[in-house]
Short mmCIF file of C-alpha atoms and ligand atoms in Angstrom, two decimals:
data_model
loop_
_atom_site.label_atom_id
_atom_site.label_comp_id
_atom_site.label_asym_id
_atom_site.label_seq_id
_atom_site.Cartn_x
_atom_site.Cartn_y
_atom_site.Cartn_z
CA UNK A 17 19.95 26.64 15.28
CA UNK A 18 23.51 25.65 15.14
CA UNK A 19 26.04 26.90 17.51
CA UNK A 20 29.74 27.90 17.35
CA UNK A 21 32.03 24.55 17.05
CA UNK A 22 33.30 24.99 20.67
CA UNK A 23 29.74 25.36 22.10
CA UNK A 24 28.75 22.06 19.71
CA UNK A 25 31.55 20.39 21.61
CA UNK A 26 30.69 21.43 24.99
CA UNK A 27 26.93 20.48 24.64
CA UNK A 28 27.80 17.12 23.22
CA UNK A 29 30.44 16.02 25.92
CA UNK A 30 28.27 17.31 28.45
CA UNK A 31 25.36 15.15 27.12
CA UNK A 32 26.10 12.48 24.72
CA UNK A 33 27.61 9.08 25.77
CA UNK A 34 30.67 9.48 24.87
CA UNK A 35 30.85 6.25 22.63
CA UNK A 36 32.16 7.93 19.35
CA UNK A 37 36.24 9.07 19.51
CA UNK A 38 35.12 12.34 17.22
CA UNK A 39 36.78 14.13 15.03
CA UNK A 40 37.57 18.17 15.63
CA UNK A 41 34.44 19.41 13.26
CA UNK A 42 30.70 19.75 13.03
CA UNK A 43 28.76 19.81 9.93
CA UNK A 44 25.41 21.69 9.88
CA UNK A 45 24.48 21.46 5.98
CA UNK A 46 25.19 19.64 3.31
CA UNK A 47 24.79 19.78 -0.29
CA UNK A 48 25.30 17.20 -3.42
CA UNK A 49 29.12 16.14 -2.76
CA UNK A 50 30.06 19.26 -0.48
CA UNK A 51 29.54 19.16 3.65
CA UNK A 52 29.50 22.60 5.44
CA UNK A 53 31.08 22.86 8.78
CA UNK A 54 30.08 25.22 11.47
CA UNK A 55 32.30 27.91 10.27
CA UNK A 56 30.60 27.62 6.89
CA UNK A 57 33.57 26.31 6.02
CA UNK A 58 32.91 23.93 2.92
CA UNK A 59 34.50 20.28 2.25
CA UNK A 60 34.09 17.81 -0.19
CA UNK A 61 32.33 15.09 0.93
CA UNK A 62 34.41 11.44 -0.34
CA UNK A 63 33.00 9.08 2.39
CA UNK A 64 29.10 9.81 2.26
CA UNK A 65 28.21 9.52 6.29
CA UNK A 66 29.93 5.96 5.69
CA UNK A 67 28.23 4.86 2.09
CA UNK A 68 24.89 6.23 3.26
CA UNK A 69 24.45 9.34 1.26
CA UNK A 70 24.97 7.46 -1.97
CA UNK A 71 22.80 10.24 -4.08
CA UNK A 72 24.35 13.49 -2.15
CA UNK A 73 23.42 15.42 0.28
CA UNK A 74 19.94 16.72 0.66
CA UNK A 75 18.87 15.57 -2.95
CA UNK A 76 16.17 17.73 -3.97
CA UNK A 77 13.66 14.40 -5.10
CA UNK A 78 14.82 13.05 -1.24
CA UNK A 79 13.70 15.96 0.48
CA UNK A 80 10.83 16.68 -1.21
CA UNK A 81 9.32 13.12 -0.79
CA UNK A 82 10.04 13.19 2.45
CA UNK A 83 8.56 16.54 3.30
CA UNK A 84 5.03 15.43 1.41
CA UNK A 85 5.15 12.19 3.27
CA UNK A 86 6.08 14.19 6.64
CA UNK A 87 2.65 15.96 5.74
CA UNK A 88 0.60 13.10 5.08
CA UNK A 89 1.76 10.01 7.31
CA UNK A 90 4.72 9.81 8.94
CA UNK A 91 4.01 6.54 11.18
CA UNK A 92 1.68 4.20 11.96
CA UNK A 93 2.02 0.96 13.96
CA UNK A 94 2.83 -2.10 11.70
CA UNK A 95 -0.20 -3.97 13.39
CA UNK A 96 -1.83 -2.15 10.37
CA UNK A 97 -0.79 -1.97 6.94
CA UNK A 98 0.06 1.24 5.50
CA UNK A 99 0.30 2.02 1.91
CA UNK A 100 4.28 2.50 1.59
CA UNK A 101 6.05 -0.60 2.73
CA UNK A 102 4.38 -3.43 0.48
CA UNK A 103 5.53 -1.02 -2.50
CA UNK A 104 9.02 -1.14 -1.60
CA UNK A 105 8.85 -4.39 -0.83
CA UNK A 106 7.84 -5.21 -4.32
CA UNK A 107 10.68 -2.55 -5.74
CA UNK A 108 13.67 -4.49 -3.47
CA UNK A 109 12.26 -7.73 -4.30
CA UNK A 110 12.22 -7.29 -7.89
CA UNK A 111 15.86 -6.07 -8.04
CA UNK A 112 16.83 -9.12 -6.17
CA UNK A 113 15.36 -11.48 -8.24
CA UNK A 114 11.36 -11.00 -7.67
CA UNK A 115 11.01 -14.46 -5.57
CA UNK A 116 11.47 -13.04 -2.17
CA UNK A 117 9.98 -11.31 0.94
CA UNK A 118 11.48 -8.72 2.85
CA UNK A 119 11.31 -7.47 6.52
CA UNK A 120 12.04 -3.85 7.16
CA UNK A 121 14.10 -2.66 10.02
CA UNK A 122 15.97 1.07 10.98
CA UNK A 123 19.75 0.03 10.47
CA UNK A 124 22.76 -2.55 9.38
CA UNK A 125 22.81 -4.30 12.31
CA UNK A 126 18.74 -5.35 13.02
CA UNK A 127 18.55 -6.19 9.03
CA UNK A 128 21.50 -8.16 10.16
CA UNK A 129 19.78 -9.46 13.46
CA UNK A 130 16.84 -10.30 11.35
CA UNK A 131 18.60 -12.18 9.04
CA UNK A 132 20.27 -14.44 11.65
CA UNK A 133 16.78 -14.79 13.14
CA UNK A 134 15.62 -16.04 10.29
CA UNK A 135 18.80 -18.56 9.81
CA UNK A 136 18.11 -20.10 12.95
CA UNK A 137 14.62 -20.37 12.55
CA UNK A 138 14.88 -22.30 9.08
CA UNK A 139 17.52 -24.46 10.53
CA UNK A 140 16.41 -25.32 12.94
CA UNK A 141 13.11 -26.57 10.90
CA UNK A 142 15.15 -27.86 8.65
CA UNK A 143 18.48 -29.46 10.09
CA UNK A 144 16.90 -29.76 13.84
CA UNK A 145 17.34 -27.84 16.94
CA UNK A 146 21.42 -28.08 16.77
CA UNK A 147 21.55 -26.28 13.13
CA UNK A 148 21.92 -22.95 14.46
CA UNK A 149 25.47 -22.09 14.24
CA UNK A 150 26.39 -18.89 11.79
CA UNK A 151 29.67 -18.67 10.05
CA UNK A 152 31.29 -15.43 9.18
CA UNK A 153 34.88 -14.07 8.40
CA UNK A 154 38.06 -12.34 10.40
CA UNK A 155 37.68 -9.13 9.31
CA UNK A 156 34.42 -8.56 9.01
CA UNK A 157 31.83 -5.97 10.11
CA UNK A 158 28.08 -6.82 10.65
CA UNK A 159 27.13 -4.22 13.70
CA UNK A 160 27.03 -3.80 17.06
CA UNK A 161 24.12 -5.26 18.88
CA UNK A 162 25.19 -8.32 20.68
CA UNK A 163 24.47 -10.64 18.37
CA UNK A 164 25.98 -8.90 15.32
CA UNK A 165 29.04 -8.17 17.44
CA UNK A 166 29.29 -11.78 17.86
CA UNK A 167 28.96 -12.49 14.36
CA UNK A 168 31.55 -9.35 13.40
CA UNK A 169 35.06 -11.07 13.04
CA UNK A 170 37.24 -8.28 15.38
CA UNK A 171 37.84 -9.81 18.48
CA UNK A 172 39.09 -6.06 19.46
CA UNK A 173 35.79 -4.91 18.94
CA UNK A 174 34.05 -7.92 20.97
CA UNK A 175 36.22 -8.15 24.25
CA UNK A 176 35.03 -5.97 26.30
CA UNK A 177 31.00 -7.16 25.92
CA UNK A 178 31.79 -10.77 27.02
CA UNK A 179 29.52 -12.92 27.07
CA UNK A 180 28.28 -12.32 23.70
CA UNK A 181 25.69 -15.09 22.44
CA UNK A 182 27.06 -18.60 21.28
CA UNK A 183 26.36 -20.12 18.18
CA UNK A 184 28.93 -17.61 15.99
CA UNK A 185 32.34 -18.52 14.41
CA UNK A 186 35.18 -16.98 12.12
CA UNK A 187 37.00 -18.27 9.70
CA UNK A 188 39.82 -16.63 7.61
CA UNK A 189 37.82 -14.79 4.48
CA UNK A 190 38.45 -15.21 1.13
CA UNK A 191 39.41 -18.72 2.50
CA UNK A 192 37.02 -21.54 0.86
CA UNK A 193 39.56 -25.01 2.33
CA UNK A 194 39.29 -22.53 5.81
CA UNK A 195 35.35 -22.56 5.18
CA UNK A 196 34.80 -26.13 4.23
CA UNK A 197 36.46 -27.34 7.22
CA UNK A 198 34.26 -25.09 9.48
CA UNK A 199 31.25 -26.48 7.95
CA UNK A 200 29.89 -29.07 10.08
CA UNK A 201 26.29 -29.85 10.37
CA UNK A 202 25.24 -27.49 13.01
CA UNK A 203 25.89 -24.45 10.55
CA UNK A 204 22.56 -23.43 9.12
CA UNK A 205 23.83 -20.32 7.30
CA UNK A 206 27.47 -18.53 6.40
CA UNK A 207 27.46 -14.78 6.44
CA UNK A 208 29.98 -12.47 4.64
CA UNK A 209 30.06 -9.14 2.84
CA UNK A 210 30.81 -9.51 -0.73
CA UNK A 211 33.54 -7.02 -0.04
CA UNK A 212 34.55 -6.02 3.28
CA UNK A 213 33.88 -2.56 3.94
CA UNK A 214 35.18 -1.51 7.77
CA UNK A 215 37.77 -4.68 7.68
CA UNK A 216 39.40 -2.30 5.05
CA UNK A 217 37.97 -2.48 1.66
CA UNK A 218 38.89 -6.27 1.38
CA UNK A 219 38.05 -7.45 -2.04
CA UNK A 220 37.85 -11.76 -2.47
CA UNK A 221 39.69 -13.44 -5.23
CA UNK A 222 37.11 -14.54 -8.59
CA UNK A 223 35.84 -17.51 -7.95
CA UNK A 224 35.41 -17.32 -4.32
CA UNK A 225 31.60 -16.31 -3.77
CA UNK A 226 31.23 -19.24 -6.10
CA UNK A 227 33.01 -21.47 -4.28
CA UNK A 228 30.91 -20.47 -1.51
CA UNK A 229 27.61 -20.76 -2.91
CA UNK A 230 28.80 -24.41 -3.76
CA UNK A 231 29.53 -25.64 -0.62
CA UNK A 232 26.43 -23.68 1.05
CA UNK A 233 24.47 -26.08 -1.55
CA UNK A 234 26.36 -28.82 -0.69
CA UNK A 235 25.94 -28.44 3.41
CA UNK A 236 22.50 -27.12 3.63
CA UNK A 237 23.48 -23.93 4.90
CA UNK A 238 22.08 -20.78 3.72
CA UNK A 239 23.88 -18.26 2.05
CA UNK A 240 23.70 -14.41 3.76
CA UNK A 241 25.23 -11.77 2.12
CA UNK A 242 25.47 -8.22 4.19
CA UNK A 243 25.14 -5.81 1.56
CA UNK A 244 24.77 -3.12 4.12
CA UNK A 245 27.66 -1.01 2.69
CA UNK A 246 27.65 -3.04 -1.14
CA UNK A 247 24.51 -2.75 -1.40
CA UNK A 248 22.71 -0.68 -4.01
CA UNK A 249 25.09 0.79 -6.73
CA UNK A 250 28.12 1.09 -4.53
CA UNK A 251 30.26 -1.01 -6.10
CA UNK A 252 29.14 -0.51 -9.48
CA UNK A 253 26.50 -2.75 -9.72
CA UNK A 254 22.86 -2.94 -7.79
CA UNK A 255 24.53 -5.38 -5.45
CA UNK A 256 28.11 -6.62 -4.66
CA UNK A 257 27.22 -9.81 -5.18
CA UNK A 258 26.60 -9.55 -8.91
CA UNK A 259 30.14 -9.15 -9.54
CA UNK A 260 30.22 -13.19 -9.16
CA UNK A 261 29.37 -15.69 -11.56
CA UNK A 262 26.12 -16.79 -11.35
CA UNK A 263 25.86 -16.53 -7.93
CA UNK A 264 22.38 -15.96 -5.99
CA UNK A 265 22.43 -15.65 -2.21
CA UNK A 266 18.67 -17.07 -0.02
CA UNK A 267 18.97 -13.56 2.34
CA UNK A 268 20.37 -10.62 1.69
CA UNK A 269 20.46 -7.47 4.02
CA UNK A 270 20.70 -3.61 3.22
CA UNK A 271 20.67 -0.38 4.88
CA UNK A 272 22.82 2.67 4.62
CA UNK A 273 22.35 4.12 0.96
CA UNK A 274 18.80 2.50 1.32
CA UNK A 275 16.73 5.73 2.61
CA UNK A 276 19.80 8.37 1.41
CA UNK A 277 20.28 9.58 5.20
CA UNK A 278 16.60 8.29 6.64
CA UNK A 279 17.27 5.74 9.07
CA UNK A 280 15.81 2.29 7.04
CA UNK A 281 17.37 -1.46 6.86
CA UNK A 282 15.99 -4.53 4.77
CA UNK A 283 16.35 -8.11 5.08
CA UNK A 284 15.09 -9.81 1.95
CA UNK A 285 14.65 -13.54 1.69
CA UNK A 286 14.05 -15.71 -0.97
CA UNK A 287 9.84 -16.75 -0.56
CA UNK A 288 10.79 -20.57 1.09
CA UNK A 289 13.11 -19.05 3.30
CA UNK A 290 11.10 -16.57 4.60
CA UNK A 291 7.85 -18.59 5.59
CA UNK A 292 10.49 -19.89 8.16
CA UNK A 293 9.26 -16.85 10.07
CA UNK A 294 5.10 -17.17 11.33
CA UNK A 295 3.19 -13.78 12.39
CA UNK A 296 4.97 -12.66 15.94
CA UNK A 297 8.43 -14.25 15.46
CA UNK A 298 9.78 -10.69 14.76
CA UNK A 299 9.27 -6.96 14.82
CA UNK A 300 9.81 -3.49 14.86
CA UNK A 301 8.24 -0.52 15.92
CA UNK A 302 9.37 1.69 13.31
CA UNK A 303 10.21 -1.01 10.74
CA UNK A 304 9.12 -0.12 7.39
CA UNK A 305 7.21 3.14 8.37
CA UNK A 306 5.57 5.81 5.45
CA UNK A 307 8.11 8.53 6.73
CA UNK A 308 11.60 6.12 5.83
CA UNK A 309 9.76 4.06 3.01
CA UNK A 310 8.71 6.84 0.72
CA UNK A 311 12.19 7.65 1.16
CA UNK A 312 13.62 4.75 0.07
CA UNK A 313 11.08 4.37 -3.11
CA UNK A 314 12.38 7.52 -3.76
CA UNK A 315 16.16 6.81 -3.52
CA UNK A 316 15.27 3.57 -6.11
CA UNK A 317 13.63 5.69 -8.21
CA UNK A 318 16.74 8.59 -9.08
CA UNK A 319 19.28 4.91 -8.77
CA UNK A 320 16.98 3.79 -11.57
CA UNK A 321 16.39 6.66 -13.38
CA UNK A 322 20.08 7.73 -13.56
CA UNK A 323 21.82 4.36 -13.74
CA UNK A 324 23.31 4.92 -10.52
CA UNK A 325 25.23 2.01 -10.67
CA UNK A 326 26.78 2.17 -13.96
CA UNK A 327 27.81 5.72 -12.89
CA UNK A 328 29.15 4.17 -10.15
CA UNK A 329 31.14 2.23 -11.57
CA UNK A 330 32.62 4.74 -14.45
CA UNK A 331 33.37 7.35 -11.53
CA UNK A 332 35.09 4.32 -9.91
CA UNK A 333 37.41 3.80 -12.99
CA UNK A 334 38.30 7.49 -13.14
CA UNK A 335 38.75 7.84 -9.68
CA UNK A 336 40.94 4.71 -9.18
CA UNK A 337 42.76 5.24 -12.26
CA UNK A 338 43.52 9.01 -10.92
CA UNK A 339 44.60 7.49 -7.60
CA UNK A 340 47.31 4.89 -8.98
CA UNK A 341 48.69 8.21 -10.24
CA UNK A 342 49.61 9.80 -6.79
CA UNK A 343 52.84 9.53 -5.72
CA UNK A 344 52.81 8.04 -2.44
CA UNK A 345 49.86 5.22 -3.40
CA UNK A 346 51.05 2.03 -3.35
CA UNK A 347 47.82 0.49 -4.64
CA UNK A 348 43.87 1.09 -5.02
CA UNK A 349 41.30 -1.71 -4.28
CA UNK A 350 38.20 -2.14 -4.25
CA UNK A 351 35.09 -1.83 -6.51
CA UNK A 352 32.91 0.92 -7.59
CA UNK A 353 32.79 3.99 -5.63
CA UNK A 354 34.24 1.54 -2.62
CA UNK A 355 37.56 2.32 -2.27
CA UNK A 356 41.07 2.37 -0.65
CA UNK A 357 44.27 3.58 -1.75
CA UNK A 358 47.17 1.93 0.17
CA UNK A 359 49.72 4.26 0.92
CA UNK A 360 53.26 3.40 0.65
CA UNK A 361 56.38 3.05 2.84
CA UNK A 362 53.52 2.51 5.53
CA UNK A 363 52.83 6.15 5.94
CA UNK A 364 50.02 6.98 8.69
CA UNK A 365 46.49 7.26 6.80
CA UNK A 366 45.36 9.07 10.02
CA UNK A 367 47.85 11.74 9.85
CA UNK A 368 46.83 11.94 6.25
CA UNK A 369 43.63 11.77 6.59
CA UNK A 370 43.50 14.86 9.32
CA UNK A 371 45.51 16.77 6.40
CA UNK A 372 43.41 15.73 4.30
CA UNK A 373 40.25 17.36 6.30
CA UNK A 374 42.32 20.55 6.82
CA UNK A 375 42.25 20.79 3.29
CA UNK A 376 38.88 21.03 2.95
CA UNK A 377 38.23 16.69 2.01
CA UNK A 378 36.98 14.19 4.34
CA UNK A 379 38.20 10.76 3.72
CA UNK A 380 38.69 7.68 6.77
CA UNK A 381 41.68 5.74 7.54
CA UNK A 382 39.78 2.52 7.34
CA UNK A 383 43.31 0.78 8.22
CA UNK A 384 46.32 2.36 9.97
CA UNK A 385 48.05 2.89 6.14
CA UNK A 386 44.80 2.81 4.23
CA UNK A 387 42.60 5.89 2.83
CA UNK A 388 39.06 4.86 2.09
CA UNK A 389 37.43 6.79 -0.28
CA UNK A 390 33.61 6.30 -0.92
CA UNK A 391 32.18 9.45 -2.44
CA UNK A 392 28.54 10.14 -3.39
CA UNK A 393 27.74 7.90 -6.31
CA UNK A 394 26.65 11.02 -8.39
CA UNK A 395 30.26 12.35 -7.89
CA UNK A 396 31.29 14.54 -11.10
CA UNK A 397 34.29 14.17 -12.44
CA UNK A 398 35.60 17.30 -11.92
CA UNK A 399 35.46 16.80 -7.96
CA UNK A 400 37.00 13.74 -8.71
CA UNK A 401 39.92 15.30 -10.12
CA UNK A 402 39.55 17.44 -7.28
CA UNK A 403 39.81 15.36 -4.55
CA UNK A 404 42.76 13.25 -6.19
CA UNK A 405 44.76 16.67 -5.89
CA UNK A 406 43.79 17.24 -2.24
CA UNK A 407 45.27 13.95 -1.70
CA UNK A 408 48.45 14.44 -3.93
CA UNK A 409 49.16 17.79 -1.85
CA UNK A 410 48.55 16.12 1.87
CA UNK A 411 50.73 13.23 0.92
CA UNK A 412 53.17 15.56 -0.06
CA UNK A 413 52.60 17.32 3.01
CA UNK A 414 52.56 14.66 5.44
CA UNK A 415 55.44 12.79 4.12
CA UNK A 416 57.02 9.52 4.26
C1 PLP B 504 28.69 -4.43 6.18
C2 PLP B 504 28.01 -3.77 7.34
N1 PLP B 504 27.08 -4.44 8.01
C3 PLP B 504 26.43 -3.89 9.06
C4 PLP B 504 26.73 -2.61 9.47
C5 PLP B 504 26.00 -2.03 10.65
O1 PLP B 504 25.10 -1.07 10.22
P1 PLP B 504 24.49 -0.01 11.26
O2 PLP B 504 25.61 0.83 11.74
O3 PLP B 504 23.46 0.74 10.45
O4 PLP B 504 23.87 -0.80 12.35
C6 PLP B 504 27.70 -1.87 8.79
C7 PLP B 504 28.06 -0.51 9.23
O5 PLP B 504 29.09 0.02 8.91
C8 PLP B 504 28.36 -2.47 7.69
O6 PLP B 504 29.31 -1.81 7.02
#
């Protein structure tokens, strides 16, 4: 079915919005860690869509669960039940702490939408009608619907959609005396990523996602974490937010590695925060449908089976570990199999990045002088070691 790469081109500028600045290749299959392009030319794979295809391309289990489901029932319209989505509803819940509820949507950004939904609607209950305000971070990334843009702290990415909906503030992250003064009583929840994925792989000092779930306690607000990219073994444990002490956020959202590819997003909320919502207050065609679901039960059961996460975060050792090695890396950061190398004497991470491809590796410049590096998190070692010499040679090659 798939064309030559010019003709791919062609068809796609002729009839797709041209929203995405794309890169010069087209992948038609992919397999494990390896992507092949529409020369059948093959590359390993160390981004994963962007932390989406956290067990590898076309994982046999995946596909095959989705084909049987594809044969029995692929949709049906969530005035009904259907036999899927309450089961993994009960498998999120009870890897999140088993006191919750969750709402199934088809990406980042409406798990996102639904979570801020939800905000309002319990503070409002709660605080009155002027505890609606959300608090996020600079740097951040939540998605690009309105009202996620407006939360997302990039005022590049928010200019040209003016007006975007009021209510939504930044404040510096990994800043807790920057927080508490943004914390009036309007502010019914705070909203961060336990580490900042598209900002560039920001990682907060210990202490801080404490120090946040204290004065969320102390204000009343709710606590959101966006665990759309963390989420689910990525950085080494089920959820980023287990790296902190002690530390339980009320909602929660996830998508990406969720349905391995299959378009799925989750907002889970602790029980008493969830009943803010009555029957009607929100929806979704294709929320939570057999086809996506089964998909995502099946995706939890290989992350179970195989300890996803603690391979996660042993790859993520070797591979940062290998990286501080490379001349040319100034440092790694990160956690898990969510990483960045910073390269030194500000060299161009785009420029090394395009080497990078021609050499058969894709990789992102997730900053103008840093690589991210997010790999499948069944990654062996030896493309691990791999990779880390694709890099060494484009440095080399792309100099200082
Ligand atoms: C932390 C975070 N939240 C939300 C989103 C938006 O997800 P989606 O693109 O599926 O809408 C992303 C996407 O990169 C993300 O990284």
């Amino acid at each position: 079915m798939s064309g030559s790469f010019d003709a791919i081109v062609k068809l796609d500028a002729e009839h797709v919005m041209g929203t995405y600045p794309r890169l010069p290749v087209a992948f038609v299959r992919g397999e494990g860690t390896r992507l092949y392009d529409s020369d059948g030319r093959a590359y390993l794979d160390f981004l994963s869509g962007l932390a989406v295809v956290s067990l590898g391309h076309a994982h046999p289990a995946v596909a095959d669960a989705v084909a049987d489901q594809a044969r029995t029932l692929t949709h049906v319209s969530n005035l009904y039940y259907n036999d899927i989505q309450p089961q993994l509803a009960e498998r999120l819940d009870s890897l999140l702490g088993g006191d919750g509820r969750v709402f199934f949507a088809n990406s980042g950004a409406e798990a996102n939408e639904c979570a801020i939904k939800l905000a309002r609607r319990h503070g409002q209950t709660h605080g009155g009608p002027e505890r609606h305000h959300i608090l996020s971070a600079y740097g951040s990334f939540h998605g690009r619907t309105l009202t996620t843009l407006a939360a997302t702290g990039q005022p590049q990415k928010q200019e040209r959609f003016q007006p975007l909906p009021s209510g939504f503030r930044q404040v510096s992250f990994a800043d807790l005396d920057a927080l508490a003064g943004a914390m009036d009583e309007r502010v019914c929840a705070v909203m961060l990523e336990p580490v900042q994925g598209e900002g560039g792989v920001n990682v907060p000092p210990p202490g801080y996602l404490e120090g946040v779930r204290r004065l969320c306690d102390e204000r009343e607000a709710l606590l959101i974490l966006d665990e759309v990219q963390t989420g689910l073994g990525r950085t080494g444990k089920w959820f980023g937010y287990q790296h902190a002490d002690d530390v339980r956020p009320e909602v929660v959202t996830l998508a990406k590695a969720l349905g391995n590819g299959m378009p799925i997003g989750a907002c889970w909320a602790r029980a008493d925060v969830a009943a803010a919502f009555a029957p009607g207050d929100h929806a979704t065609t294709f929320g939570g449908q057999p086809l996506a679901a089964r998909a995502a039960l099946t995706v939890l059961d290989v992350m179970e089976a195989e300890d996803v996460p603690g391979r996660a975060a042993r790859a993520g050792t070797r591979l940062t570990t290998a990286l501080e090695a490379v001349p040319g890396v100034a440092a790694v950061r990160g956690a898990g199999l969510l990483l960045a190398a910073e390269l030194a004497d500000g060299r161009d991470a785009k420029a090394v990045e395009a080497v990078c491809r021609d050499r058969g590796l894709i990789v992102n410049a997730v900053t103008p002088t840093a690589l991210r590096l997010a790999p499948p998190l069944l990654v062996g070692d030896d493309e691990i070691d791999e990779a880390v010499a694709i890099i060494a040679a484009a440095l080399a090659e792309a100099g200082g």
